[in-house]
Amino acid sequence: PFAATDEEPVPAPPGSAAEVATAFLDAEVAGNVDTSFTYLSADDRAEQGTPAGWLETHADVWTPTAFRLADVTDEGDGLARARLI
């Protein structure tokens, strides 16, 4: 579903925003909502309540089958913004 690109993937050193984004998306691709739930922001975890609530939300949201990080920006306060291709 993603367009072909010549862009290099973003390195994901331990503890980086890219590592967190990669871990979240790896869990999403694998269908492991228990793990992906732990990477949600505190506000999103509170809104979803439990991993079961997060699983229920998946019926209404896009779930990736593959991904490639093109850019990750550390937004501070433990938040990151990722661009996928």
PDB file of C-alpha atoms in Angstrom:
ATOM      1  CA  PRO A   1       0.000   0.000   0.000  1.00  0.00           C
ATOM      2  CA  PHE A   2       2.990   2.340   0.247  1.00  0.00           C
ATOM      3  CA  ALA A   3       4.606   4.101  -2.687  1.00  0.00           C
ATOM      4  CA  ALA A   4       8.045   2.948  -3.760  1.00  0.00           C
ATOM      5  CA  THR A   5      10.817   5.247  -2.617  1.00  0.00           C
ATOM      6  CA  ASP A   6      14.554   5.623  -2.730  1.00  0.00           C
ATOM      7  CA  GLU A   7      14.622   7.194   0.746  1.00  0.00           C
ATOM      8  CA  GLU A   8      16.785   5.414   3.275  1.00  0.00           C
ATOM      9  CA  PRO A   9      14.983   4.119   6.362  1.00  0.00           C
ATOM     10  CA  VAL A  10      15.477   6.124   9.534  1.00  0.00           C
ATOM     11  CA  PRO A  11      18.016   4.628  11.963  1.00  0.00           C
ATOM     12  CA  ALA A  12      16.431   3.656  15.279  1.00  0.00           C
ATOM     13  CA  PRO A  13      19.091   3.834  18.013  1.00  0.00           C
ATOM     14  CA  PRO A  14      18.091   2.535  21.461  1.00  0.00           C
ATOM     15  CA  GLY A  15      16.063   5.040  23.461  1.00  0.00           C
ATOM     16  CA  SER A  16      15.297   7.229  20.454  1.00  0.00           C
ATOM     17  CA  ALA A  17      11.926   8.418  19.202  1.00  0.00           C
ATOM     18  CA  ALA A  18      12.549   6.315  16.088  1.00  0.00           C
ATOM     19  CA  GLU A  19      13.009   3.195  18.214  1.00  0.00           C
ATOM     20  CA  VAL A  20       9.705   3.819  19.981  1.00  0.00           C
ATOM     21  CA  ALA A  21       7.874   4.493  16.706  1.00  0.00           C
ATOM     22  CA  THR A  22       9.382   1.335  15.213  1.00  0.00           C
ATOM     23  CA  ALA A  23       8.418  -0.778  18.231  1.00  0.00           C
ATOM     24  CA  PHE A  24       4.839   0.558  18.150  1.00  0.00           C
ATOM     25  CA  LEU A  25       4.472  -0.070  14.418  1.00  0.00           C
ATOM     26  CA  ASP A  26       6.119  -3.514  14.633  1.00  0.00           C
ATOM     27  CA  ALA A  27       3.508  -4.447  17.245  1.00  0.00           C
ATOM     28  CA  GLU A  28       0.696  -3.021  15.105  1.00  0.00           C
ATOM     29  CA  VAL A  29       1.847  -4.931  12.007  1.00  0.00           C
ATOM     30  CA  ALA A  30       2.079  -8.113  14.104  1.00  0.00           C
ATOM     31  CA  GLY A  31      -1.450  -7.505  15.437  1.00  0.00           C
ATOM     32  CA  ASN A  32      -0.152  -7.371  19.007  1.00  0.00           C
ATOM     33  CA  VAL A  33      -2.420  -4.765  20.596  1.00  0.00           C
ATOM     34  CA  ASP A  34      -1.239  -5.618  24.117  1.00  0.00           C
ATOM     35  CA  THR A  35       2.229  -4.379  23.153  1.00  0.00           C
ATOM     36  CA  SER A  36       1.182  -1.478  20.922  1.00  0.00           C
ATOM     37  CA  PHE A  37      -1.129  -0.228  23.704  1.00  0.00           C
ATOM     38  CA  THR A  38       1.918   0.340  25.940  1.00  0.00           C
ATOM     39  CA  TYR A  39       3.348   2.787  23.364  1.00  0.00           C
ATOM     40  CA  LEU A  40       0.256   5.012  23.282  1.00  0.00           C
ATOM     41  CA  SER A  41       0.458   8.385  25.001  1.00  0.00           C
ATOM     42  CA  ALA A  42      -0.903   8.571  28.547  1.00  0.00           C
ATOM     43  CA  ASP A  43      -3.954  10.451  27.245  1.00  0.00           C
ATOM     44  CA  ASP A  44      -4.611   7.819  24.558  1.00  0.00           C
ATOM     45  CA  ARG A  45      -4.184   4.952  27.058  1.00  0.00           C
ATOM     46  CA  ALA A  46      -6.661   6.685  29.377  1.00  0.00           C
ATOM     47  CA  GLU A  47      -9.125   7.128  26.509  1.00  0.00           C
ATOM     48  CA  GLN A  48      -8.828   3.484  25.411  1.00  0.00           C
ATOM     49  CA  GLY A  49      -8.833   2.162  28.973  1.00  0.00           C
ATOM     50  CA  THR A  50      -7.324  -1.242  28.317  1.00  0.00           C
ATOM     51  CA  PRO A  51      -5.689  -3.177  25.508  1.00  0.00           C
ATOM     52  CA  ALA A  52      -9.148  -4.670  24.899  1.00  0.00           C
ATOM     53  CA  GLY A  53     -10.499  -1.158  24.355  1.00  0.00           C
ATOM     54  CA  TRP A  54      -7.605  -0.462  21.983  1.00  0.00           C
ATOM     55  CA  LEU A  55      -8.447  -3.683  20.107  1.00  0.00           C
ATOM     56  CA  GLU A  56     -12.073  -2.562  19.779  1.00  0.00           C
ATOM     57  CA  THR A  57     -10.923   0.784  18.360  1.00  0.00           C
ATOM     58  CA  HIS A  58      -8.977  -1.079  15.682  1.00  0.00           C
ATOM     59  CA  ALA A  59     -12.256  -1.957  14.026  1.00  0.00           C
ATOM     60  CA  ASP A  60     -12.539   1.745  13.131  1.00  0.00           C
ATOM     61  CA  VAL A  61      -8.925   2.650  12.338  1.00  0.00           C
ATOM     62  CA  TRP A  62      -6.372   1.752   9.727  1.00  0.00           C
ATOM     63  CA  THR A  63      -4.019  -1.042  10.801  1.00  0.00           C
ATOM     64  CA  PRO A  64      -0.692  -1.189   8.967  1.00  0.00           C
ATOM     65  CA  THR A  65       0.452  -4.353   7.250  1.00  0.00           C
ATOM     66  CA  ALA A  66       3.930  -2.935   6.611  1.00  0.00           C
ATOM     67  CA  PHE A  67       5.747   0.338   7.177  1.00  0.00           C
ATOM     68  CA  ARG A  68       8.946   2.244   6.610  1.00  0.00           C
ATOM     69  CA  LEU A  69       9.886   5.256   8.694  1.00  0.00           C
ATOM     70  CA  ALA A  70      10.938   8.206   6.558  1.00  0.00           C
ATOM     71  CA  ASP A  71      11.299  10.756   9.332  1.00  0.00           C
ATOM     72  CA  VAL A  72      10.833  10.915  13.089  1.00  0.00           C
ATOM     73  CA  THR A  73      10.766  14.089  15.135  1.00  0.00           C
ATOM     74  CA  ASP A  74      11.064  14.055  18.900  1.00  0.00           C
ATOM     75  CA  GLU A  75       8.295  16.410  20.038  1.00  0.00           C
ATOM     76  CA  GLY A  76       9.462  16.414  23.660  1.00  0.00           C
ATOM     77  CA  ASP A  77       7.639  15.163  26.744  1.00  0.00           C
ATOM     78  CA  GLY A  78       7.976  11.607  25.408  1.00  0.00           C
ATOM     79  CA  LEU A  79       6.007  12.335  22.219  1.00  0.00           C
ATOM     80  CA  ALA A  80       7.227  11.683  18.687  1.00  0.00           C
ATOM     81  CA  ARG A  81       5.876  12.463  15.233  1.00  0.00           C
ATOM     82  CA  ALA A  82       6.635   9.939  12.480  1.00  0.00           C
ATOM     83  CA  ARG A  83       6.297  10.133   8.702  1.00  0.00           C
ATOM     84  CA  LEU A  84       5.665   6.806   7.042  1.00  0.00           C
ATOM     85  CA  ILE A  85       6.189   5.766   3.451  1.00  0.00           C
TER      86      ILE A  85
END
